[in-house]
Amino acid sequence: MRHILLTPGPTPLPPEILEILSKPIIHHRTSEFKKILNRVREKIKKVFFTDSEVLIFASSGTGAMEAAVANFFKEGDKVLVIEGGKFGQRWSEICKSFRLQVLKEEVEWGKSLSKERLSEILDSNPDIKGVFSTLCETSTGTVFDIKGYGELLKDKECLLIVDAISGLASEVFYQDEWGADVVVSASQKGLMLPPGLGFLSFSKKAEKFLESSDLPKYYFDVKKYYKSILSDDTPFTPAINLVIALDKALDILLEEGMENVFKKFEKMSQAVRKAISALGLKLFSESPSQSVTAVISPVDSVKLVNLLRTKYKVSIAGGQAHLKGKIFRVAHMGYISYQDLFLGFLYLEKALKELGFELKELSSLNKLKEYM
Ligand SMILES: *Cc1c(COP(=O)(O)O)cnc(C)c1O
């Protein structure tokens, strides 16, 4: 039986990617690899919607988050972290590790922060050097108003740093147009690859901050990666096979067209929301993302996730921290398809029933079908 992954990272891999990953390794200090890196370099900008370089680390997404903190600030700088879930909290933890002065704006999990509220905070704290946000807060299935935040920060000496790890290539997002100054992402979500690549891109405005940063760094020294990428090179051994697979993943995305990709996930997320409500269930988020849907679980979601995984070979995600047992999350990003969702919901219905929740059978499937 095929295992169906409906988790917000890792996500399923397309067959073309699996095939590439099975090929023998090549050496990275060769013209062959340089050519690949050059192609990747140009194509990945189109996914971020930026003219800036996108740096590639051999790391998970958190490595790129750490690089975003360590390279653009000075010890003691005051920064604002918008904290509406597990990954917002991670920004605070990293900033504190690097001895930044962290002002936290705690948002109730499942809610977003309004542009107006951010404007108030900025007015009463004119010395803030950076605002850290999450595009899609994966732990709550919530999308944040990056465009609105960018408008506020455009003419200020303050950077907008965005965790687009789960949001990239599924959530509508335009790095340059929206004024996102430092953007990080990773390979194992919308990009349809295994984990192992972290990405970071920065704006012209962020260059000044990069020059004056005095925080310690070595592996994640952005200047080293920037200097190398300009000659299609990397400062250390890259995750060679993953970069080669990325070349293909970018072709798949760009062939489909980013606007079509955004539309696809908008529609898919609507289908999932309708399927959820057909089961008589409620969404957890008040600002639901189009990458992952969080649902208030009518049964212990730890049991639900386990039953689905062990008996039906379907992986969904549960809740984290205080939401443990309370919510479950279904992803619709990357290579996740309607077929996957259809089977996933078939077994979700079965598992919910087995755990004592009464539902109208096939109701969610009938809803999904309307969108397929
Ligand atoms: C998955 C995820 C991360 C963590 O990335 P790792 O690759 O596990 O380090 C960070 N932020 C968000 C929003 C995510 O979804």
mmCIF file of C-alpha atoms and ligand atoms in Angstrom:
data_model
loop_
_atom_site.group_PDB
_atom_site.id
_atom_site.type_symbol
_atom_site.label_atom_id
_atom_site.label_comp_id
_atom_site.label_asym_id
_atom_site.label_seq_id
_atom_site.Cartn_x
_atom_site.Cartn_y
_atom_site.Cartn_z
ATOM 1 C CA MET A 1 0.000 0.000 0.000
ATOM 2 C CA ARG A 2 1.329 3.430 -0.946
ATOM 3 C CA HIS A 3 1.874 5.786 1.971
ATOM 4 C CA ILE A 4 0.081 9.095 1.457
ATOM 5 C CA LEU A 5 1.836 12.154 2.836
ATOM 6 C CA LEU A 6 -0.485 15.052 3.590
ATOM 7 C CA THR A 7 1.932 16.721 5.998
ATOM 8 C CA PRO A 8 3.222 20.298 5.763
ATOM 9 C CA GLY A 9 6.772 19.081 5.191
ATOM 10 C CA PRO A 10 8.112 16.759 4.144
ATOM 11 C CA THR A 11 5.846 16.542 1.115
ATOM 12 C CA PRO A 12 5.637 13.842 -1.588
ATOM 13 C CA LEU A 13 8.237 13.729 -4.354
ATOM 14 C CA PRO A 14 7.317 13.702 -8.061
ATOM 15 C CA PRO A 15 8.594 10.652 -9.995
ATOM 16 C CA GLU A 16 10.932 12.848 -12.084
ATOM 17 C CA ILE A 17 12.598 14.009 -8.873
ATOM 18 C CA LEU A 18 12.919 10.460 -7.530
ATOM 19 C CA GLU A 19 14.576 9.430 -10.759
ATOM 20 C CA ILE A 20 17.109 12.253 -10.613
ATOM 21 C CA LEU A 21 17.910 11.466 -6.997
ATOM 22 C CA SER A 22 18.852 7.913 -7.949
ATOM 23 C CA LYS A 23 21.602 9.059 -10.339
ATOM 24 C CA PRO A 24 25.313 8.824 -9.516
ATOM 25 C CA ILE A 25 26.838 11.853 -7.836
ATOM 26 C CA ILE A 26 29.027 14.289 -9.769
ATOM 27 C CA HIS A 27 31.751 16.535 -8.376
ATOM 28 C CA HIS A 28 30.746 20.094 -7.560
ATOM 29 C CA ARG A 29 33.957 21.858 -8.609
ATOM 30 C CA THR A 30 33.254 21.165 -12.273
ATOM 31 C CA SER A 31 31.860 23.116 -15.183
ATOM 32 C CA GLU A 32 29.024 20.571 -15.289
ATOM 33 C CA PHE A 33 27.833 21.497 -11.821
ATOM 34 C CA LYS A 34 28.450 25.215 -12.371
ATOM 35 C CA LYS A 35 26.096 25.097 -15.350
ATOM 36 C CA ILE A 36 23.410 23.505 -13.226
ATOM 37 C CA LEU A 37 23.895 26.031 -10.437
ATOM 38 C CA ASN A 38 23.704 28.857 -12.957
ATOM 39 C CA ARG A 39 20.353 27.578 -14.237
ATOM 40 C CA VAL A 40 19.034 27.077 -10.718
ATOM 41 C CA ARG A 41 20.190 30.555 -9.743
ATOM 42 C CA GLU A 42 18.196 32.230 -12.496
ATOM 43 C CA LYS A 43 15.077 30.077 -12.167
ATOM 44 C CA ILE A 44 14.708 30.211 -8.417
ATOM 45 C CA LYS A 45 14.478 34.017 -8.544
ATOM 46 C CA LYS A 46 11.230 33.574 -10.462
ATOM 47 C CA VAL A 47 9.768 31.498 -7.649
ATOM 48 C CA PHE A 48 10.686 34.108 -5.021
ATOM 49 C CA PHE A 49 9.667 36.898 -7.420
ATOM 50 C CA THR A 50 12.939 38.719 -6.877
ATOM 51 C CA ASP A 51 15.829 40.131 -8.883
ATOM 52 C CA SER A 52 18.158 39.443 -5.950
ATOM 53 C CA GLU A 53 20.274 36.324 -5.643
ATOM 54 C CA VAL A 54 18.834 33.389 -3.715
ATOM 55 C CA LEU A 55 21.555 31.767 -1.606
ATOM 56 C CA ILE A 56 21.483 28.013 -1.084
ATOM 57 C CA PHE A 57 22.645 26.336 2.141
ATOM 58 C CA ALA A 58 23.034 22.644 2.870
ATOM 59 C CA SER A 59 20.720 22.832 5.877
ATOM 60 C CA SER A 60 17.110 22.555 6.888
ATOM 61 C CA GLY A 61 14.968 25.682 6.936
ATOM 62 C CA THR A 62 16.012 26.609 10.452
ATOM 63 C CA GLY A 63 19.597 27.049 9.261
ATOM 64 C CA ALA A 64 18.405 29.714 6.840
ATOM 65 C CA MET A 65 16.420 31.324 9.687
ATOM 66 C CA GLU A 66 19.581 31.440 11.780
ATOM 67 C CA ALA A 67 21.454 33.026 8.854
ATOM 68 C CA ALA A 68 18.754 35.703 8.592
ATOM 69 C CA VAL A 69 19.335 36.669 12.224
ATOM 70 C CA ALA A 70 23.127 36.356 12.362
ATOM 71 C CA ASN A 71 23.901 38.361 9.217
ATOM 72 C CA PHE A 72 21.749 41.461 9.300
ATOM 73 C CA PHE A 73 21.892 42.683 12.912
ATOM 74 C CA LYS A 74 24.205 43.945 15.602
ATOM 75 C CA GLU A 75 24.403 42.789 19.198
ATOM 76 C CA GLY A 76 21.667 44.433 21.233
ATOM 77 C CA ASP A 77 19.593 45.548 18.228
ATOM 78 C CA LYS A 78 15.911 45.831 19.058
ATOM 79 C CA VAL A 79 13.740 43.633 16.868
ATOM 80 C CA LEU A 80 10.056 42.828 16.794
ATOM 81 C CA VAL A 81 8.902 39.239 16.457
ATOM 82 C CA ILE A 82 5.331 38.545 15.433
ATOM 83 C CA GLU A 83 4.595 35.355 17.328
ATOM 84 C CA GLY A 84 1.433 33.533 16.368
ATOM 85 C CA GLY A 85 2.612 29.949 16.592
ATOM 86 C CA LYS A 86 5.490 27.536 16.854
ATOM 87 C CA PHE A 87 7.528 29.069 14.036
ATOM 88 C CA GLY A 88 7.044 32.644 15.190
ATOM 89 C CA GLN A 89 8.415 31.441 18.522
ATOM 90 C CA ARG A 90 11.412 29.996 16.724
ATOM 91 C CA TRP A 91 12.288 33.475 15.436
ATOM 92 C CA SER A 92 12.290 34.745 19.038
ATOM 93 C CA GLU A 93 14.457 31.869 20.221
ATOM 94 C CA ILE A 94 17.041 32.428 17.507
ATOM 95 C CA CYS A 95 17.068 36.211 18.029
ATOM 96 C CA LYS A 96 17.625 35.708 21.765
ATOM 97 C CA SER A 97 20.445 33.240 21.121
ATOM 98 C CA PHE A 98 22.190 35.990 19.170
ATOM 99 C CA ARG A 99 21.623 38.502 21.987
ATOM 100 C CA LEU A 100 19.182 40.702 20.167
ATOM 101 C CA GLN A 101 16.706 42.671 22.228
ATOM 102 C CA VAL A 102 13.436 40.940 21.384
ATOM 103 C CA LEU A 103 10.116 42.689 21.538
ATOM 104 C CA LYS A 104 7.443 40.019 21.162
ATOM 105 C CA GLU A 105 4.016 40.670 19.743
ATOM 106 C CA GLU A 106 2.120 37.583 20.795
ATOM 107 C CA VAL A 107 -0.858 36.922 18.608
ATOM 108 C CA GLU A 108 -3.440 34.379 19.687
ATOM 109 C CA TRP A 109 -2.648 31.166 17.803
ATOM 110 C CA GLY A 110 -4.867 30.935 14.735
ATOM 111 C CA LYS A 111 -5.039 34.685 14.285
ATOM 112 C CA SER A 112 -2.956 37.016 12.156
ATOM 113 C CA LEU A 113 -1.617 40.466 13.086
ATOM 114 C CA SER A 114 -3.319 43.417 11.426
ATOM 115 C CA LYS A 115 -1.291 45.985 9.551
ATOM 116 C CA GLU A 116 -2.866 48.654 11.790
ATOM 117 C CA ARG A 117 -1.614 46.974 14.954
ATOM 118 C CA LEU A 118 1.886 46.678 13.501
ATOM 119 C CA SER A 119 1.756 50.365 12.595
ATOM 120 C CA GLU A 120 0.954 51.256 16.228
ATOM 121 C CA ILE A 121 3.825 49.141 17.522
ATOM 122 C CA LEU A 122 6.248 50.741 15.074
ATOM 123 C CA ASP A 123 5.075 54.234 16.045
ATOM 124 C CA SER A 124 5.748 53.616 19.720
ATOM 125 C CA ASN A 125 9.068 51.828 19.002
ATOM 126 C CA PRO A 126 10.891 53.888 16.363
ATOM 127 C CA ASP A 127 14.176 52.142 17.213
ATOM 128 C CA ILE A 128 13.119 48.703 15.926
ATOM 129 C CA LYS A 129 15.680 47.426 13.392
ATOM 130 C CA GLY A 130 13.805 44.381 12.133
ATOM 131 C CA VAL A 131 10.329 42.873 12.046
ATOM 132 C CA PHE A 132 10.245 39.068 11.926
ATOM 133 C CA SER A 133 7.148 37.395 10.539
ATOM 134 C CA THR A 134 5.985 34.106 9.128
ATOM 135 C CA LEU A 135 4.265 33.992 5.739
ATOM 136 C CA CYS A 136 2.363 30.800 6.504
ATOM 137 C CA GLU A 137 2.449 29.839 10.194
ATOM 138 C CA THR A 138 2.424 26.090 9.651
ATOM 139 C CA SER A 139 1.531 25.223 13.250
ATOM 140 C CA THR A 140 -1.833 26.986 13.002
ATOM 141 C CA GLY A 141 -2.498 27.086 9.233
ATOM 142 C CA THR A 142 -2.507 30.876 9.299
ATOM 143 C CA VAL A 143 -1.343 33.314 6.631
ATOM 144 C CA PHE A 144 0.079 36.690 7.677
ATOM 145 C CA ASP A 145 -0.237 40.023 5.869
ATOM 146 C CA ILE A 146 3.314 40.313 4.541
ATOM 147 C CA LYS A 147 2.227 42.738 1.827
ATOM 148 C CA GLY A 148 0.715 45.076 4.413
ATOM 149 C CA TYR A 149 3.763 44.885 6.696
ATOM 150 C CA GLY A 150 6.006 45.637 3.714
ATOM 151 C CA GLU A 151 4.056 48.792 2.948
ATOM 152 C CA LEU A 152 4.655 50.044 6.482
ATOM 153 C CA LEU A 153 8.369 49.298 6.473
ATOM 154 C CA LYS A 154 9.223 50.404 2.946
ATOM 155 C CA ASP A 155 10.620 53.807 3.896
ATOM 156 C CA LYS A 156 11.869 52.926 7.370
ATOM 157 C CA GLU A 157 15.375 51.919 8.434
ATOM 158 C CA CYS A 158 13.954 48.597 9.511
ATOM 159 C CA LEU A 159 13.996 45.232 7.740
ATOM 160 C CA LEU A 160 11.095 42.889 7.106
ATOM 161 C CA ILE A 161 12.290 39.312 7.604
ATOM 162 C CA VAL A 162 9.969 36.602 6.356
ATOM 163 C CA ASP A 163 9.886 32.885 7.087
ATOM 164 C CA ALA A 164 8.441 31.615 3.809
ATOM 165 C CA ILE A 165 9.489 28.040 4.512
ATOM 166 C CA SER A 166 6.074 26.449 4.121
ATOM 167 C CA GLY A 167 4.585 29.353 2.162
ATOM 168 C CA LEU A 168 6.958 29.477 -0.813
ATOM 169 C CA ALA A 169 5.401 28.198 -4.054
ATOM 170 C CA SER A 170 1.974 27.668 -2.536
ATOM 171 C CA GLU A 171 1.022 30.934 -0.823
ATOM 172 C CA VAL A 172 0.711 34.060 -2.983
ATOM 173 C CA PHE A 173 3.980 35.900 -2.351
ATOM 174 C CA TYR A 174 6.064 38.452 -4.281
ATOM 175 C CA GLN A 175 9.363 39.201 -2.547
ATOM 176 C CA ASP A 176 10.396 42.427 -4.313
ATOM 177 C CA GLU A 177 6.973 43.895 -4.941
ATOM 178 C CA TRP A 178 5.920 43.380 -1.329
ATOM 179 C CA GLY A 179 9.145 44.765 0.127
ATOM 180 C CA ALA A 180 10.282 41.633 1.936
ATOM 181 C CA ASP A 181 13.934 42.343 2.824
ATOM 182 C CA VAL A 182 15.153 38.949 3.958
ATOM 183 C CA VAL A 183 13.269 35.834 2.900
ATOM 184 C CA VAL A 184 14.066 32.287 3.955
ATOM 185 C CA SER A 185 12.733 28.976 2.745
ATOM 186 C CA ALA A 186 13.570 25.276 2.496
ATOM 187 C CA SER A 187 13.371 22.403 0.032
ATOM 188 C CA GLN A 188 10.916 19.974 1.656
ATOM 189 C CA LYS A 189 7.640 21.849 1.320
ATOM 190 C CA GLY A 190 6.346 23.631 -1.791
ATOM 191 C CA LEU A 191 9.500 22.830 -3.759
ATOM 192 C CA MET A 192 8.734 19.077 -3.827
ATOM 193 C CA LEU A 193 12.199 17.964 -2.713
ATOM 194 C CA PRO A 194 13.594 16.037 0.252
ATOM 195 C CA PRO A 195 14.783 18.136 3.216
ATOM 196 C CA GLY A 196 18.352 19.404 3.045
ATOM 197 C CA LEU A 197 18.352 22.768 1.284
ATOM 198 C CA GLY A 198 17.832 26.116 2.986
ATOM 199 C CA PHE A 199 17.373 29.338 1.001
ATOM 200 C CA LEU A 200 17.930 32.994 1.770
ATOM 201 C CA SER A 201 17.422 36.055 -0.376
ATOM 202 C CA PHE A 202 17.932 39.689 0.624
ATOM 203 C CA SER A 203 17.003 43.099 -0.742
ATOM 204 C CA LYS A 204 19.162 46.121 -1.636
ATOM 205 C CA LYS A 205 17.992 47.736 1.581
ATOM 206 C CA ALA A 206 19.309 44.773 3.575
ATOM 207 C CA GLU A 207 22.819 45.166 2.089
ATOM 208 C CA LYS A 208 23.652 48.020 4.466
ATOM 209 C CA PHE A 209 22.563 45.912 7.405
ATOM 210 C CA LEU A 210 24.701 43.053 6.123
ATOM 211 C CA GLU A 211 27.761 45.333 6.001
ATOM 212 C CA SER A 212 27.396 46.517 9.574
ATOM 213 C CA SER A 213 26.376 43.241 11.237
ATOM 214 C CA ASP A 214 28.741 42.198 14.043
ATOM 215 C CA LEU A 215 27.123 38.951 15.198
ATOM 216 C CA PRO A 216 29.196 35.741 15.137
ATOM 217 C CA LYS A 217 28.810 33.436 12.127
ATOM 218 C CA TYR A 218 30.895 31.036 10.158
ATOM 219 C CA TYR A 219 28.990 28.341 8.246
ATOM 220 C CA PHE A 220 26.049 30.670 7.707
ATOM 221 C CA ASP A 221 28.102 33.695 6.678
ATOM 222 C CA VAL A 222 25.873 35.198 3.981
ATOM 223 C CA LYS A 223 28.710 37.231 2.460
ATOM 224 C CA LYS A 224 30.635 34.038 1.655
ATOM 225 C CA TYR A 225 27.630 32.496 -0.115
ATOM 226 C CA TYR A 226 26.864 35.706 -1.950
ATOM 227 C CA LYS A 227 30.407 36.094 -3.250
ATOM 228 C CA SER A 228 30.438 32.461 -4.423
ATOM 229 C CA ILE A 229 27.056 32.406 -6.134
ATOM 230 C CA LEU A 230 28.074 35.329 -8.342
ATOM 231 C CA SER A 231 30.459 32.899 -10.046
ATOM 232 C CA ASP A 232 28.057 29.935 -9.869
ATOM 233 C CA ASP A 233 29.893 28.447 -6.942
ATOM 234 C CA THR A 234 29.378 27.613 -3.267
ATOM 235 C CA PRO A 235 31.766 28.258 -0.355
ATOM 236 C CA PHE A 236 31.405 24.713 1.025
ATOM 237 C CA THR A 237 30.315 21.364 -0.410
ATOM 238 C CA PRO A 238 26.737 21.873 -1.563
ATOM 239 C CA ALA A 239 24.043 19.191 -1.270
ATOM 240 C CA ILE A 240 24.917 18.284 -4.860
ATOM 241 C CA ASN A 241 22.128 15.828 -5.658
ATOM 242 C CA LEU A 242 19.493 18.047 -4.105
ATOM 243 C CA VAL A 243 20.651 21.024 -6.149
ATOM 244 C CA ILE A 244 20.428 18.903 -9.302
ATOM 245 C CA ALA A 245 16.924 17.812 -8.294
ATOM 246 C CA LEU A 246 16.055 21.441 -7.572
ATOM 247 C CA ASP A 247 16.898 22.270 -11.192
ATOM 248 C CA LYS A 248 14.130 19.853 -12.209
ATOM 249 C CA ALA A 249 11.668 20.962 -9.515
ATOM 250 C CA LEU A 250 12.004 24.553 -10.709
ATOM 251 C CA ASP A 251 11.272 23.420 -14.278
ATOM 252 C CA ILE A 252 8.104 21.709 -13.076
ATOM 253 C CA LEU A 253 6.962 24.828 -11.215
ATOM 254 C CA LEU A 254 7.845 27.315 -13.931
ATOM 255 C CA GLU A 255 6.320 25.183 -16.654
ATOM 256 C CA GLU A 256 3.073 25.228 -14.735
ATOM 257 C CA GLY A 257 3.575 28.967 -14.126
ATOM 258 C CA MET A 258 3.691 30.484 -10.642
ATOM 259 C CA GLU A 259 0.361 32.251 -11.018
ATOM 260 C CA ASN A 260 -1.242 28.922 -11.941
ATOM 261 C CA VAL A 261 0.462 27.276 -8.976
ATOM 262 C CA PHE A 262 -0.986 29.934 -6.665
ATOM 263 C CA LYS A 263 -4.443 29.458 -8.208
ATOM 264 C CA LYS A 264 -4.204 25.683 -7.912
ATOM 265 C CA PHE A 265 -3.558 25.855 -4.183
ATOM 266 C CA GLU A 266 -6.185 28.511 -3.663
ATOM 267 C CA LYS A 267 -8.730 26.157 -5.186
ATOM 268 C CA MET A 268 -7.348 23.086 -3.404
ATOM 269 C CA SER A 269 -7.475 24.852 -0.049
ATOM 270 C CA GLN A 270 -11.076 25.844 -0.695
ATOM 271 C CA ALA A 271 -11.908 22.248 -1.552
ATOM 272 C CA VAL A 272 -10.341 21.065 1.711
ATOM 273 C CA ARG A 273 -12.177 23.724 3.750
ATOM 274 C CA LYS A 274 -15.482 22.694 2.168
ATOM 275 C CA ALA A 275 -14.730 19.026 2.801
ATOM 276 C CA ILE A 276 -13.993 19.826 6.436
ATOM 277 C CA SER A 277 -17.205 21.741 6.886
ATOM 278 C CA ALA A 278 -19.157 18.921 5.187
ATOM 279 C CA LEU A 279 -17.916 16.718 8.030
ATOM 280 C CA GLY A 280 -19.400 19.195 10.496
ATOM 281 C CA LEU A 281 -15.942 20.376 11.583
ATOM 282 C CA LYS A 282 -14.515 23.853 12.037
ATOM 283 C CA LEU A 283 -11.299 25.484 10.868
ATOM 284 C CA PHE A 284 -8.869 26.517 13.569
ATOM 285 C CA SER A 285 -7.515 29.603 11.824
ATOM 286 C CA GLU A 286 -9.301 32.897 11.323
ATOM 287 C CA SER A 287 -6.885 33.712 8.509
ATOM 288 C CA PRO A 288 -6.553 30.315 6.815
ATOM 289 C CA SER A 289 -3.559 29.719 4.590
ATOM 290 C CA GLN A 290 -3.733 28.067 1.209
ATOM 291 C CA SER A 291 -0.797 25.775 2.079
ATOM 292 C CA VAL A 292 -2.117 23.916 5.106
ATOM 293 C CA THR A 293 -5.529 23.652 6.775
ATOM 294 C CA ALA A 294 -5.769 23.347 10.556
ATOM 295 C CA VAL A 295 -8.967 21.800 11.870
ATOM 296 C CA ILE A 296 -10.428 21.710 15.383
ATOM 297 C CA SER A 297 -10.463 17.981 16.044
ATOM 298 C CA PRO A 298 -13.622 16.356 17.433
ATOM 299 C CA VAL A 299 -11.505 13.491 18.818
ATOM 300 C CA ASP A 300 -8.037 13.320 20.403
ATOM 301 C CA SER A 301 -5.946 14.263 17.389
ATOM 302 C CA VAL A 302 -2.913 12.333 18.669
ATOM 303 C CA LYS A 303 -4.991 9.162 18.370
ATOM 304 C CA LEU A 304 -6.380 10.248 15.018
ATOM 305 C CA VAL A 305 -2.942 10.915 13.522
ATOM 306 C CA ASN A 306 -1.618 7.574 14.841
ATOM 307 C CA LEU A 307 -4.569 5.549 13.603
ATOM 308 C CA LEU A 308 -4.384 7.131 10.159
ATOM 309 C CA ARG A 309 -0.679 6.485 9.917
ATOM 310 C CA THR A 310 -0.540 2.935 11.217
ATOM 311 C CA LYS A 311 -3.766 1.459 9.872
ATOM 312 C CA TYR A 312 -4.417 3.463 6.722
ATOM 313 C CA LYS A 313 -0.925 4.659 5.734
ATOM 314 C CA VAL A 314 -2.000 8.284 5.608
ATOM 315 C CA SER A 315 0.123 10.938 7.309
ATOM 316 C CA ILE A 316 -1.478 14.151 8.497
ATOM 317 C CA ALA A 317 -0.085 16.424 11.206
ATOM 318 C CA GLY A 318 -1.406 16.909 14.723
ATOM 319 C CA GLY A 319 -1.206 20.015 16.885
ATOM 320 C CA GLN A 320 1.940 21.354 18.532
ATOM 321 C CA ALA A 321 2.447 22.737 22.068
ATOM 322 C CA HIS A 322 -0.898 23.605 23.718
ATOM 323 C CA LEU A 323 -2.724 22.479 20.564
ATOM 324 C CA LYS A 324 -1.472 18.911 20.989
ATOM 325 C CA GLY A 325 -4.473 16.579 20.724
ATOM 326 C CA LYS A 326 -6.717 19.522 19.861
ATOM 327 C CA ILE A 327 -6.223 20.118 16.155
ATOM 328 C CA PHE A 328 -5.133 18.206 13.086
ATOM 329 C CA ARG A 329 -3.587 19.665 9.945
ATOM 330 C CA VAL A 330 -3.881 18.662 6.308
ATOM 331 C CA ALA A 331 -1.371 20.096 3.853
ATOM 332 C CA HIS A 332 -2.006 21.096 0.255
ATOM 333 C CA MET A 333 1.352 22.174 -1.102
ATOM 334 C CA GLY A 334 4.081 20.892 -3.391
ATOM 335 C CA TYR A 335 3.221 17.658 -5.186
ATOM 336 C CA ILE A 336 0.145 16.897 -3.060
ATOM 337 C CA SER A 337 -2.711 16.173 -5.465
ATOM 338 C CA TYR A 338 -6.491 15.858 -5.407
ATOM 339 C CA GLN A 339 -6.031 12.087 -5.668
ATOM 340 C CA ASP A 340 -3.950 12.133 -2.476
ATOM 341 C CA LEU A 341 -6.505 14.310 -0.726
ATOM 342 C CA PHE A 342 -9.391 12.144 -1.907
ATOM 343 C CA LEU A 343 -7.823 8.992 -0.469
ATOM 344 C CA GLY A 344 -6.716 10.904 2.591
ATOM 345 C CA PHE A 345 -10.259 12.055 3.327
ATOM 346 C CA LEU A 346 -11.671 8.597 2.645
ATOM 347 C CA TYR A 347 -9.488 7.227 5.445
ATOM 348 C CA LEU A 348 -9.923 10.329 7.579
ATOM 349 C CA GLU A 349 -13.662 9.633 7.603
ATOM 350 C CA LYS A 350 -13.046 5.997 8.552
ATOM 351 C CA ALA A 351 -10.618 6.906 11.318
ATOM 352 C CA LEU A 352 -12.888 9.606 12.755
ATOM 353 C CA LYS A 353 -15.744 7.090 12.852
ATOM 354 C CA GLU A 354 -13.605 4.480 14.540
ATOM 355 C CA LEU A 355 -12.711 7.020 17.198
ATOM 356 C CA GLY A 356 -16.396 7.621 17.895
ATOM 357 C CA PHE A 357 -17.175 10.720 15.839
ATOM 358 C CA GLU A 358 -20.440 10.517 13.973
ATOM 359 C CA LEU A 359 -20.382 11.855 10.459
ATOM 360 C CA LYS A 360 -22.285 11.640 7.240
ATOM 361 C CA GLU A 361 -20.260 9.149 5.241
ATOM 362 C CA LEU A 362 -18.670 10.293 1.967
ATOM 363 C CA SER A 363 -19.799 13.860 2.627
ATOM 364 C CA SER A 364 -16.249 15.222 2.487
ATOM 365 C CA LEU A 365 -15.475 13.196 -0.641
ATOM 366 C CA ASN A 366 -18.510 14.554 -2.425
ATOM 367 C CA LYS A 367 -17.339 18.079 -1.678
ATOM 368 C CA LEU A 368 -13.793 17.383 -2.852
ATOM 369 C CA LYS A 369 -15.136 15.888 -6.074
ATOM 370 C CA GLU A 370 -16.773 19.186 -6.965
ATOM 371 C CA TYR A 371 -13.336 20.758 -7.152
ATOM 372 C CA MET A 372 -11.388 17.998 -8.858
HETATM 373 C C1 LIG B 1 8.854 23.540 8.331
HETATM 374 C C2 LIG B 1 8.976 24.936 8.820
HETATM 375 C C3 LIG B 1 10.141 25.410 9.433
HETATM 376 C C4 LIG B 1 11.253 24.500 9.880
HETATM 377 O O1 LIG B 1 12.074 24.145 8.956
HETATM 378 P P1 LIG B 1 13.119 22.954 9.199
HETATM 379 O O2 LIG B 1 13.392 22.629 7.785
HETATM 380 O O3 LIG B 1 12.429 21.871 9.964
HETATM 381 O O4 LIG B 1 14.267 23.514 9.910
HETATM 382 C C5 LIG B 1 10.213 26.733 9.784
HETATM 383 N N1 LIG B 1 9.188 27.569 9.560
HETATM 384 C C6 LIG B 1 8.040 27.139 8.994
HETATM 385 C C7 LIG B 1 6.933 28.111 8.798
HETATM 386 C C8 LIG B 1 7.902 25.819 8.610
HETATM 387 O O5 LIG B 1 6.755 25.392 8.066
#
